[in-house]
XYZ file of C-alpha atoms in Angstrom:
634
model
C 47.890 -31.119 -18.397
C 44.761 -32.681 -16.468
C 41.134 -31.738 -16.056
C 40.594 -30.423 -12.356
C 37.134 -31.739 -11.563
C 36.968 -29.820 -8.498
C 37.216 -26.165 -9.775
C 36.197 -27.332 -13.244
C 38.808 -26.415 -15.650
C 41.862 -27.551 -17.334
C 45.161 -27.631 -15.433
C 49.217 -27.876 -15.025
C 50.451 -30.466 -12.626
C 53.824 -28.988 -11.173
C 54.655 -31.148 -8.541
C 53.119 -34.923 -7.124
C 53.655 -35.457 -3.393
C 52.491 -39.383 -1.787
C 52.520 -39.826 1.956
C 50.751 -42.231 3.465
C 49.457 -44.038 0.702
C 47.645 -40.390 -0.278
C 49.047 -38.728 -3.696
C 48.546 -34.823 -3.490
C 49.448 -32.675 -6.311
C 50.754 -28.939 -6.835
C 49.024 -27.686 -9.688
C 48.444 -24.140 -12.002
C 44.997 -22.910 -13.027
C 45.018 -20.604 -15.639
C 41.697 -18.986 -15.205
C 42.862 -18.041 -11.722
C 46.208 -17.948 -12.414
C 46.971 -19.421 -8.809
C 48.989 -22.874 -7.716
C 46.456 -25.187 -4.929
C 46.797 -28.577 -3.751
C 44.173 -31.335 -5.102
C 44.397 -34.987 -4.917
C 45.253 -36.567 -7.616
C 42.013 -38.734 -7.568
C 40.382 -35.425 -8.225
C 42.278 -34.730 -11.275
C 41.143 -36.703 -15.099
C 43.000 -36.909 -18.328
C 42.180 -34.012 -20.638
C 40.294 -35.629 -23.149
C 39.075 -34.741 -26.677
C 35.545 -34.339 -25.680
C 36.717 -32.076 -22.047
C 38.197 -29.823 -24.449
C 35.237 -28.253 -25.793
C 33.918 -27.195 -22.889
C 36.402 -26.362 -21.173
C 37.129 -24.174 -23.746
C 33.283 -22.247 -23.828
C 33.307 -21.700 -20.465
C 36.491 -19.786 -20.828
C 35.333 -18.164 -24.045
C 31.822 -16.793 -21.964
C 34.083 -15.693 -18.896
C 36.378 -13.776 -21.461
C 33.457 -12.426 -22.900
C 31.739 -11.812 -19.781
C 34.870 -9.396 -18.390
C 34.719 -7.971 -21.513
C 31.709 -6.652 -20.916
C 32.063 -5.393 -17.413
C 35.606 -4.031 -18.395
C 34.055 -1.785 -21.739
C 31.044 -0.861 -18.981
C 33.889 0.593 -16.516
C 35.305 2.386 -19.573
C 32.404 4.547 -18.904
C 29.323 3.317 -20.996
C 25.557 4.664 -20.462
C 25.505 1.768 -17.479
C 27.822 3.900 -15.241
C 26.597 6.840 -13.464
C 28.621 9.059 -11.233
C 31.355 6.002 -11.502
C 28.716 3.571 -9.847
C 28.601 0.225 -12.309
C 25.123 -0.770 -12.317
C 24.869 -4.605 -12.677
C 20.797 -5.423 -12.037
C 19.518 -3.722 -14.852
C 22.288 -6.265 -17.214
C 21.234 -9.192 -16.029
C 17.145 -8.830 -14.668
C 14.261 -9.657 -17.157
C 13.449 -5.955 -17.362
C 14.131 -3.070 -19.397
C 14.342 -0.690 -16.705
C 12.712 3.002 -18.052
C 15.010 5.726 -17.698
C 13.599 7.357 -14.216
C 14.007 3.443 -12.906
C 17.670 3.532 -13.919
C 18.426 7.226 -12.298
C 15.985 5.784 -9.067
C 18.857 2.850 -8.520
C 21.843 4.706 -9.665
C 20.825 7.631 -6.435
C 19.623 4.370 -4.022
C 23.509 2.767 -4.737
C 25.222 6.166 -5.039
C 26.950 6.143 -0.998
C 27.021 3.786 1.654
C 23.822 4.361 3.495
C 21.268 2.624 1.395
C 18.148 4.016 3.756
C 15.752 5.840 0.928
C 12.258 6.848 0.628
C 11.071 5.714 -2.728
C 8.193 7.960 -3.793
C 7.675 8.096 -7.751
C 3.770 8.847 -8.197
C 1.228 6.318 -8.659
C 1.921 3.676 -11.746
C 5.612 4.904 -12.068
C 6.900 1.052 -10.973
C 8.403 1.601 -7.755
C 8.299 -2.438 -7.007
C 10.399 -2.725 -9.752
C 12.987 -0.270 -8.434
C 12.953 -2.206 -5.038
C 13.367 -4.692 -6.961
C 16.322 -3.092 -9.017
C 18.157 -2.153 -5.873
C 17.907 -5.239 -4.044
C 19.319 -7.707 -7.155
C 22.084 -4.753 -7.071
C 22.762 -5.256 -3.868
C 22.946 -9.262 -3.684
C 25.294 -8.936 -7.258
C 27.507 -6.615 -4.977
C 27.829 -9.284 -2.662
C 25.896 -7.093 0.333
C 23.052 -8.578 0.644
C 21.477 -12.460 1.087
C 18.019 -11.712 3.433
C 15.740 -9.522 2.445
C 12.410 -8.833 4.230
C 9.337 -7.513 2.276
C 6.636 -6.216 4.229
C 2.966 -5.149 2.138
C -0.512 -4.817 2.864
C -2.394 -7.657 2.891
C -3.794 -7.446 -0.576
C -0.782 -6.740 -2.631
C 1.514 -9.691 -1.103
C 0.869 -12.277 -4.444
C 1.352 -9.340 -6.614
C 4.863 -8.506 -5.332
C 5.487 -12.679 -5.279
C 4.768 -12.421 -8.675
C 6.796 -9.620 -9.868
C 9.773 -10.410 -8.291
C 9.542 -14.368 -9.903
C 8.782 -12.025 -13.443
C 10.954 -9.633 -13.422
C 14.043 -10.732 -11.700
C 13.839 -14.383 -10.813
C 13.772 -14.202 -7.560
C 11.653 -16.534 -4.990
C 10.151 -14.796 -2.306
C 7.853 -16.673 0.435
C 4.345 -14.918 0.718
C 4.141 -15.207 4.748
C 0.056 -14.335 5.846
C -1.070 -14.028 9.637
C -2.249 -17.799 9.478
C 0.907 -19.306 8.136
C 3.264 -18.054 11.059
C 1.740 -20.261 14.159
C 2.196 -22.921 11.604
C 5.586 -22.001 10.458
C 6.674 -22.253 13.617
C 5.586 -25.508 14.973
C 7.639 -26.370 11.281
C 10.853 -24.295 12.604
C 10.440 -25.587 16.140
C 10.946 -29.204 15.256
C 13.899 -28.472 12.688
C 17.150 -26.554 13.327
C 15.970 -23.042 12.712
C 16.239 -21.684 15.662
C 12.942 -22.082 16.556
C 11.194 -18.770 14.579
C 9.829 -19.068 11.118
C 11.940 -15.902 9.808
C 15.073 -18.280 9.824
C 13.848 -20.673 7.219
C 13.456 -18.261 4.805
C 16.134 -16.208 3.526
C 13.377 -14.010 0.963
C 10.403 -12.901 2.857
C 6.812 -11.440 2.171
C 4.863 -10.698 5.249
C 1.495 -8.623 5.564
C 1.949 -5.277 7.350
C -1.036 -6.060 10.138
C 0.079 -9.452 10.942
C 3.123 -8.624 12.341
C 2.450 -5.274 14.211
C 2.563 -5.874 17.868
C 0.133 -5.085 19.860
C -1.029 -4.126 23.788
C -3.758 -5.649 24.753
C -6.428 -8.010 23.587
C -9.722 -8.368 24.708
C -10.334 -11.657 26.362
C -6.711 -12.276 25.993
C -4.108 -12.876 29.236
C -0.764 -10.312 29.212
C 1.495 -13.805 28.691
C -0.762 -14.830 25.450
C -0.291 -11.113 24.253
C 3.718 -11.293 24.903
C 3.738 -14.687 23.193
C 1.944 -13.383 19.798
C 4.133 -10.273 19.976
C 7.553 -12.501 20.511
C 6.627 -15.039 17.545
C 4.853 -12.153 14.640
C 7.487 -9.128 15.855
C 10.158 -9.860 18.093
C 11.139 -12.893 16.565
C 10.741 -10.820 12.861
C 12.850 -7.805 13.432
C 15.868 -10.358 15.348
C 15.674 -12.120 12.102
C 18.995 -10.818 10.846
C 17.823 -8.971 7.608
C 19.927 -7.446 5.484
C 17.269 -5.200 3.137
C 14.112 -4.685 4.651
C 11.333 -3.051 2.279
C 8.461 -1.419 3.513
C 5.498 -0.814 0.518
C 2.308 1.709 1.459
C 4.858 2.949 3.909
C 2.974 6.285 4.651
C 0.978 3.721 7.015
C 3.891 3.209 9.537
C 3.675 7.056 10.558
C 0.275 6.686 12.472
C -0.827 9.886 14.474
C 1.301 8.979 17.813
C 4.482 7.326 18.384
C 2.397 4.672 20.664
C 0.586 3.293 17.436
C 1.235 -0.292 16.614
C 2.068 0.259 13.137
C 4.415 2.686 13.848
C 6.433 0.901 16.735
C 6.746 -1.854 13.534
C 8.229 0.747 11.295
C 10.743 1.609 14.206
C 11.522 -2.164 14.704
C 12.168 -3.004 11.017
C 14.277 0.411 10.325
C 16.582 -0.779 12.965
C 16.481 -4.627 12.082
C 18.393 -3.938 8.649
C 21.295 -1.450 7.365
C 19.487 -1.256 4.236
C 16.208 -0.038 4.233
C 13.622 0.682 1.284
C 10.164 2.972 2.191
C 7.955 2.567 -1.308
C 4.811 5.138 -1.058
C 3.653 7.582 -3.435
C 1.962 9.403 -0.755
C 3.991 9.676 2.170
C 2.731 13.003 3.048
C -0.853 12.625 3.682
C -1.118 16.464 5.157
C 0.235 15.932 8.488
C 3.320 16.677 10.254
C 3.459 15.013 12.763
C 3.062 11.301 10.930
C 5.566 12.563 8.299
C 7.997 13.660 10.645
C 7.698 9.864 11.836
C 8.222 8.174 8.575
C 11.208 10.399 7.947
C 12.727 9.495 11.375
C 12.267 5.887 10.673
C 15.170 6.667 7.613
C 17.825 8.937 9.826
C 16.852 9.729 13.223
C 19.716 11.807 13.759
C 18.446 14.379 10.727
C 15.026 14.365 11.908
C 15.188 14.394 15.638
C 11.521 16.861 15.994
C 8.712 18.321 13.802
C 10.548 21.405 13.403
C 13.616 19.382 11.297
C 11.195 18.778 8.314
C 11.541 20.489 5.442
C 11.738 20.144 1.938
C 15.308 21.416 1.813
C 16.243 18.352 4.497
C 13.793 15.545 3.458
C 15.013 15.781 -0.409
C 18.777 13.919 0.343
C 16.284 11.178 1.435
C 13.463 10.933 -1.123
C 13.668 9.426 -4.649
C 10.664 11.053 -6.419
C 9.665 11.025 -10.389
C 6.442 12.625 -10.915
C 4.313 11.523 -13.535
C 4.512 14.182 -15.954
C 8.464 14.832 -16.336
C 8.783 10.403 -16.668
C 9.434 9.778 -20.306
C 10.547 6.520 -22.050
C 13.916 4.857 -23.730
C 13.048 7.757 -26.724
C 12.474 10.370 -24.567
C 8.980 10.984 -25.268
C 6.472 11.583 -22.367
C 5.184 8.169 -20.465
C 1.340 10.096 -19.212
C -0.853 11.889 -21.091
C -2.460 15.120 -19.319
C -4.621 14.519 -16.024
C -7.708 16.734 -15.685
C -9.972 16.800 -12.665
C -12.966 18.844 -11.412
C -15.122 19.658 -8.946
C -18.822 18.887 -9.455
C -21.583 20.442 -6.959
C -24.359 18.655 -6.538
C -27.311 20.068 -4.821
C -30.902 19.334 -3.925
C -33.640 19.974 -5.828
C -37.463 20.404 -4.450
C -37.919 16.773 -4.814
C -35.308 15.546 -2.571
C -36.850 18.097 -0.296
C -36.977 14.853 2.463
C -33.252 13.997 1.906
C -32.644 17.700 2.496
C -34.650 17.422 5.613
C -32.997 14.167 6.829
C -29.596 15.887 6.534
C -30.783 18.884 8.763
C -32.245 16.296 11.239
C -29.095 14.126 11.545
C -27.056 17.342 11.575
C -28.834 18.190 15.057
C -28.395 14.789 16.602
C -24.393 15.001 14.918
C -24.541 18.621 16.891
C -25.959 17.484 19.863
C -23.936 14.412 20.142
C -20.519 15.724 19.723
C -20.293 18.319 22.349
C -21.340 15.629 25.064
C -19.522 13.132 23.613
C -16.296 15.311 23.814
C -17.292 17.163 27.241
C -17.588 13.434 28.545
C -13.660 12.681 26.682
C -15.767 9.820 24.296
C -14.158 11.164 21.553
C -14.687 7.819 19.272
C -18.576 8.490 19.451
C -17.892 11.812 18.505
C -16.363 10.791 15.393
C -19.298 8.476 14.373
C -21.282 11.805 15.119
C -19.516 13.243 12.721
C -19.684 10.339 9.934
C -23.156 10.075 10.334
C -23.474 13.580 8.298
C -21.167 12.187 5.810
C -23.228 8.891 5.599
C -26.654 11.451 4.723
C -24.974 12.671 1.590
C -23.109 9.784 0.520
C -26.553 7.839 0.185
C -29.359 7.752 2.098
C -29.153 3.735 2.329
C -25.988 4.301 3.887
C -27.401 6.251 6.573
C -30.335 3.994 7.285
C -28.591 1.111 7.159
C -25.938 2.726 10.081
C -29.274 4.002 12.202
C -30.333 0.508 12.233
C -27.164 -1.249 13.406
C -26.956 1.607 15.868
C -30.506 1.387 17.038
C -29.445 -2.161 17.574
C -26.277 -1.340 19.514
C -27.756 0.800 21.529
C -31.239 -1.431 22.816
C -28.957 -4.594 23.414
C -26.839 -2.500 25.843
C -30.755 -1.341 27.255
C -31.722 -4.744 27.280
C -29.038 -6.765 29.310
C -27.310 -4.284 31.505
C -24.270 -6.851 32.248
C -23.063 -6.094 28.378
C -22.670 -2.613 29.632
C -19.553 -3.564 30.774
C -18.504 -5.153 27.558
C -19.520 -2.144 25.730
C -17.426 0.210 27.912
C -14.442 -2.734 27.749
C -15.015 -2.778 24.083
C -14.903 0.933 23.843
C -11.915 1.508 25.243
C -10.256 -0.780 22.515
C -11.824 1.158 19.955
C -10.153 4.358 21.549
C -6.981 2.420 22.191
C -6.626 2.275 18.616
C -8.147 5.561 17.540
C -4.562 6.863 17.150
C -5.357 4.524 13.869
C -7.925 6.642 12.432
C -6.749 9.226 9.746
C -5.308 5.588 8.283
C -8.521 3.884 7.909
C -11.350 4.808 5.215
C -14.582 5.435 5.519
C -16.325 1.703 5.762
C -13.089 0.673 7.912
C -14.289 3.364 10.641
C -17.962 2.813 10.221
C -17.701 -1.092 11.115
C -15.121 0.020 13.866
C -17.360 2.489 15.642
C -20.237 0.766 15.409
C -19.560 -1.549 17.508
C -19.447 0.168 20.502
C -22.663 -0.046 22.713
C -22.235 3.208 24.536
C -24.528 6.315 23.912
C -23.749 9.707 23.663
C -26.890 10.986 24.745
C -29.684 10.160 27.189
C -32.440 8.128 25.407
C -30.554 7.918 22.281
C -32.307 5.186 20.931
C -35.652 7.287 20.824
C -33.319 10.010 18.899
C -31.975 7.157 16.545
C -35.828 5.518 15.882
C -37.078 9.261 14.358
C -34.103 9.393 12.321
C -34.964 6.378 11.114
C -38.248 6.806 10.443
C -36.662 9.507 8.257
C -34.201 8.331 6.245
C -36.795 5.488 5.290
C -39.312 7.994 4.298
C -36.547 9.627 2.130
C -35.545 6.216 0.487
C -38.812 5.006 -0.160
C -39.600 8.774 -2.064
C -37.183 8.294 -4.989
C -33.600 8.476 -5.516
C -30.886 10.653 -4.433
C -29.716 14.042 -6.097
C -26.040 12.413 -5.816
C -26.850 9.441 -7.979
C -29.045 11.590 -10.093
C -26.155 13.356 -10.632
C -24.340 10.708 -11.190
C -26.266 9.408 -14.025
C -26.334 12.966 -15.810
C -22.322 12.953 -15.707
C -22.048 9.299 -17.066
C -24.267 10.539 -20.337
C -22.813 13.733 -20.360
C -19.282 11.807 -20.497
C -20.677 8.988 -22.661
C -21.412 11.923 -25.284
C -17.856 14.097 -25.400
C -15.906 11.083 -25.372
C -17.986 9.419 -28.217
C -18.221 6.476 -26.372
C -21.365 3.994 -26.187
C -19.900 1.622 -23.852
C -17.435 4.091 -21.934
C -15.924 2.631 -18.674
C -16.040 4.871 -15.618
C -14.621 3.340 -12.198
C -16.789 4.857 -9.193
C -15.349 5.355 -5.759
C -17.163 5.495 -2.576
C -16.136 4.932 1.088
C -19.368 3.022 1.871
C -20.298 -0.356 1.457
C -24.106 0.266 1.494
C -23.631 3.113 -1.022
C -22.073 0.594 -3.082
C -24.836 -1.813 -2.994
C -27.344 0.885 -4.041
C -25.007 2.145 -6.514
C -25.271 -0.990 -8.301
C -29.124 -1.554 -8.047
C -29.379 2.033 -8.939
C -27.466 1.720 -12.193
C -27.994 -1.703 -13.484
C -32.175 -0.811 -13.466
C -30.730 1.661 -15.755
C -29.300 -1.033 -18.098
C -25.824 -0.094 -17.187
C -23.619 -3.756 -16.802
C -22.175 -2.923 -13.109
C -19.275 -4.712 -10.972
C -18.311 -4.127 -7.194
C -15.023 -4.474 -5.315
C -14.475 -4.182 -1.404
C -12.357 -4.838 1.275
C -14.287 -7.920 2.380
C -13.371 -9.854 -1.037
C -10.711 -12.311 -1.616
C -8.074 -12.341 -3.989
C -9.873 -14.369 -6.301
C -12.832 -12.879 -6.159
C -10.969 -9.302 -6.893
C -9.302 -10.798 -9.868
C -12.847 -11.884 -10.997
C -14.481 -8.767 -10.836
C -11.224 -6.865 -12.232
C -11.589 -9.495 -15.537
C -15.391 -8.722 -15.447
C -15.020 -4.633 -15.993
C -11.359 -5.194 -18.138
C -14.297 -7.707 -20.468
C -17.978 -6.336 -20.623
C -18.679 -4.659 -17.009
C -18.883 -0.558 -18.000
C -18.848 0.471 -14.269
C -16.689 -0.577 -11.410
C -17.857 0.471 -7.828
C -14.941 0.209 -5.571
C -14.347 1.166 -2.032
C -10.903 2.368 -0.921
C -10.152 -1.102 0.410
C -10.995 -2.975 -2.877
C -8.783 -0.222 -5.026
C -5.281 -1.474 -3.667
C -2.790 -2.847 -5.972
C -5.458 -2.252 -9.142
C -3.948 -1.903 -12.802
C -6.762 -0.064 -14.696
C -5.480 1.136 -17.767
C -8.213 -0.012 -19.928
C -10.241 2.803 -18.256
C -9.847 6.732 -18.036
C -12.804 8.124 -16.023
C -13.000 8.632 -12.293
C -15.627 9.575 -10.339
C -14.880 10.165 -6.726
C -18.508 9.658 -5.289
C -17.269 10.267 -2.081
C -14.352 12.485 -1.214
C -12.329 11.431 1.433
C -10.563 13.524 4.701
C -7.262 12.143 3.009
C -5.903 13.789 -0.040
C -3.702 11.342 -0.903
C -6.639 8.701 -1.053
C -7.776 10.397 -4.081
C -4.576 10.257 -5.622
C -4.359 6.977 -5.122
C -8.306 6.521 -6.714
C -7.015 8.283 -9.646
C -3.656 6.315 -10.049
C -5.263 3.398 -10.517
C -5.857 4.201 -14.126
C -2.968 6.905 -14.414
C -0.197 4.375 -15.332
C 2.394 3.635 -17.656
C 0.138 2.183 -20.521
C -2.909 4.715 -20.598
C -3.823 5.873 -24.095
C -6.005 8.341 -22.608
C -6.505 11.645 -20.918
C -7.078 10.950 -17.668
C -10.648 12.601 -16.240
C -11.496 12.802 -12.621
C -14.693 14.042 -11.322
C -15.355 15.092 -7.285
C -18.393 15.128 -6.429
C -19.398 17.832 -3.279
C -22.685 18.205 -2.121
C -23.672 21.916 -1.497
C -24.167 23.360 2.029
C -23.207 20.061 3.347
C -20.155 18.278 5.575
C -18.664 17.858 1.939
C -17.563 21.459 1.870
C -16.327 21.443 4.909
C -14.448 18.118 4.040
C -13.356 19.761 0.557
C -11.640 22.960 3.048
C -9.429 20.135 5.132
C -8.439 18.865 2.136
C -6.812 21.924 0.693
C -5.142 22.745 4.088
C -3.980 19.706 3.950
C -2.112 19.629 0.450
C -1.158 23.100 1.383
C 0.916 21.704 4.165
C 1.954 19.029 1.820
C 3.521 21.523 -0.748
C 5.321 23.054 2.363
C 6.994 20.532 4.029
C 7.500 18.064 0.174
C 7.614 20.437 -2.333
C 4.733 18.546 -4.151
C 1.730 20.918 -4.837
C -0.750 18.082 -5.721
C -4.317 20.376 -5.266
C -5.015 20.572 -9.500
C -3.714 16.921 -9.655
C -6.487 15.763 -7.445
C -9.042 18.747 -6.861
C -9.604 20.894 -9.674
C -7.208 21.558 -12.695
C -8.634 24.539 -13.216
């Protein structure tokens, strides 16, 4: 008997060969129970202190198959005969919708699932679940994580957490770099090869058509290196989080020529969103096709019967935990009017004087096919009753837009040049929120009606009449409903997170309620991570309000809080369930309250009307009838 240093473990020498001045010997390992050539240099005398562990490692491999062998006996880890390994070895104890989520993702072959448990359910960790199954199976090694922007660090970190797994966070600015890196070493050149676990940001790889100010061979060369390049990679598990973005409103959309890349770069393929269907066909029928084109070949192949082989769905109020008892508490929303009393009879009269330019605008803007500057017609009546600094603060960068284009008739051309990019990517619109489209439209110089800028100066003239006379009924309102909630809930220093779609609104927001002694933080999509984290600290430690945009929301873990007010109510229905599921989550001691605030006999109604078509169409084609989850309970 010898130690066999190469396969580390005790052996039996059989037979000793020498030719050539080389002694080779036959020899029995146990553990294997198999005969293989060493040489004898590999082999030691088996020593008193070999012995012990030799013999521990073959104690924790007995014990080891043990284990597997009493799980294949049938135990609570098997379903439907399917061993499931991950949830044995991660550093989570998966909740019992987690475990059924990877047991259907690893029931068959085709491993091509939309994951779409509500809001705060952990649908990173069942990614995460499935993928560790996967690599334990032997059938996967490269896996390809693509996020927005702001929720790349978080997923770093979970995976590290959770599972021990090293993923490389890959932002736009790291992949020119990467690949002068890859370029000088043997990786083929591309970044994606030096990296076998990847995190990229969903915008910095989308390819894209045209560039202002760029040549067609610079735009070929970013596509090859951020998309081409990517989706060649050789993944084996690609993972696509937010995925309701990649369905975009035409198949010509950059994001959703992305999705199509990735679905076909992998044979495993993971869409995390817990609102893929944001009300429209059309972009669902997209994201569905990215999964199975074959099942989904046209609009008229959705349906809730067809889509549900491919979804993996808990919603929030059947999830329960390890005892069976309910994870949420109840959710309760409502619909507040808000309406203008005889002293915001100049904010009344603003409205009804940007609703005639809106008017006036829109029909030439559309008989002229501008339809961009349509839509900023249209968002300039939203702007009047989100807050009248909003709208005077847009009337003065359009004012702007529109006498520099006067002024210096050679940036006409630039405006129209710059205007057709904006419609280029106007297929992009229903994806973008409020602030998103206001920075993108104003930025064209074009008007939609002769001597605009006169038009735009009244307005103006207006709105600052109507700041400078006191404040708005909406944040008068606003302040009622924070007393009013202060009082039932018995609560001094009750938190309530705010949302609105503008910026501006924001900013006057905050003035508005800190001169009422009310400790305010903001959050937007122009922050960093750091300063996120900072202000999320600040309203978790002494803030009482947080005013976020849509933007700032992402990735948020509010738990601490359990009052919403949706200052603004988005064309998106499924952007107020994600508002609201940022304090809905596993962890909430709380009933849940959401207030939506409408404005009477404004664009609000009208917005409030798309909305419940939209969920209507939602409950058709999913079979999820969200309107009391995020309207009205009642």
């Amino acid at each position: 008997w010898q130690y066999n240093t190469i396969h580390n473990s005790a052996c039996k020498v059989i037979e000793e060969q020498t030719l050539w001045g080389q002694t080779v010997c036959r020899v029995w390992l146990p553990n294997q129970d198999a005969v293989v050539r060493v040489p004898r240099s590999a082999l030691r005398p088996l020593s008193a202190d070999l012995q012990p562990d030799v013999e521990a490692g073959r104690i924790t491999y007995v014990a080891a198959a043990a284990k597997v062998a009493e799980v294949l006996e049938g135990s609570a880890s098997v379903t439907d005969g399917h061993v499931l390994l991950a949830p044995m070895e991660s550093n989570v104890i998966p909740l019992p919708h987690q475990i059924h989520a990877l047991s259907r993702a690893i029931s068959g072959d085709r491993v091509r699932y939309l994951l779409a448990d509500e809001v705060g359910l952990g649908k990173t960790i069942e990614a995460g679940l499935v993928m560790r199954e996967l690599k334990l199976r032997g059938l996967v090694r490269r896996t390809l994580v693509v996020a927005p922007k702001g929720i790349g660090t978080q997923w770093v970190a979970e995976m590290q957490t959770h599972f021990n797994e090293h993923f490389q966070l890959v932002l736009g600015d790291d992949i020119s770099t990467l690949q002068r890196l890859a370029q000088g070493s043997d990786h083929r050149g591309t970044p994606w090869s030096m990296f076998d676990q990847v995190i990229v940001s969903l915008d910095s790889v989308k390819p894209m058509d045209r560039r202002r100010g760029w040549s067609a061979e610079r735009v070929a060369e970013y596509n090859r290196s951020r998309f081409e390049d990517l989706i060649t990679a050789g993944w084996d598990l690609v993972v696509v989080d937010e995925a309701h973005r990649l369905g975009g409103s035409t198949d010509q959309v950059a994001r959703y020529k992305l999705g199509r890349g990735l679905a076909e770069a992998a044979p495993y393929v993971l869409l995390l969103s817990a609102t893929p269907h944001q009300g429209k066909t059309d972009a669902f029928h997209r994201l569905m096709s990215l999964l199975d084109d074959d099942t989904f070949p046209d609009m008229d192949s959705v349906s809730r019967d067809r889509v549900a082989p491919y979804i993996i769905r808990t919603e929030k109020r059947k999830a329960i935990n390890a005892n069976g008892k309910p994870l949420f508490k109840p959710r309760r929303t409502q619909m507040a009017q808000v309406a203008w009393e005889t002293r915001h009879h100049l904010q009344q009269l603003l409205y009804e004087a940007v609703t005639d330019y809106v008017r006036e605008g829109y029909n030439q803007a559309l008989r002229e096919k501008k339809r961009h500057i349509g839509f900023l017609m249209i968002l300039m009546q939203r702007l009047v009753v989100s807050s009248t600094r909003a709208i005077r603060t847009t009337l003065e960068r359009r004012l702007a837009a529109l006498k520099e284009s006067e002024q210096q008739a050679s940036l006409r051309l630039a405006g129209l040049e710059n205007d057709s990019e904006i419609s280029d990517g106007f297929d992009e619109l229903y994806d973008m929120d409020g602030q998103e489209l206001l920075d993108e439209l104003l930025k064209s110089h074009v008007s939609a009606l002769q001597s605009e800028s006169s038009h735009v100066e009244t307005l103006l003239d207006a709105a600052r009449r109507s700041e400078q006379a006191g404040p708005d009924a909406k944040a008068e309102a606003l302040i009622e409903w924070i007393y009013k909630l202060q009082a039932e809930e018995n609560e001094s220093d009750l938190k309530v997170l705010i949302f609105t779609e503008f910026v501006p609104t924001q900013e006057m927001l905050q003035e508005f309620l800190e001169a009422r002694g009310i400790s305010v933080v903001t959050l937007n999509g122009s922050m960093d991570m750091d300063e996120r984290k900072r202000a999320h600290d600040a309203f978790r430690d002494w803030a009482r309000v947080l005013v976020s945009t849509d933007a700032g929301g992402e990735g948020l873990n509010l738990q601490f809080c359990h009052i919403v007010i949706n200052y603004d109510i988005p064309w998106n229905p499924m952007r107020l369930e994600q508002r609201i599921g940022r304090v809905d989550r596993i962890g909430q001691p709380k009933t849940v309250q959401a207030i939506n605030f409408v404005f009477e006999d404004s664009v609000e109604f009208r917005v409030r009307e798309v909305l419940e078509q939209k969920l209507s169409v939602i409950f058709d084609e999913f079979g999820i009838d969200k309107t009391g989850d995020v309207l009205d309970s009642a």
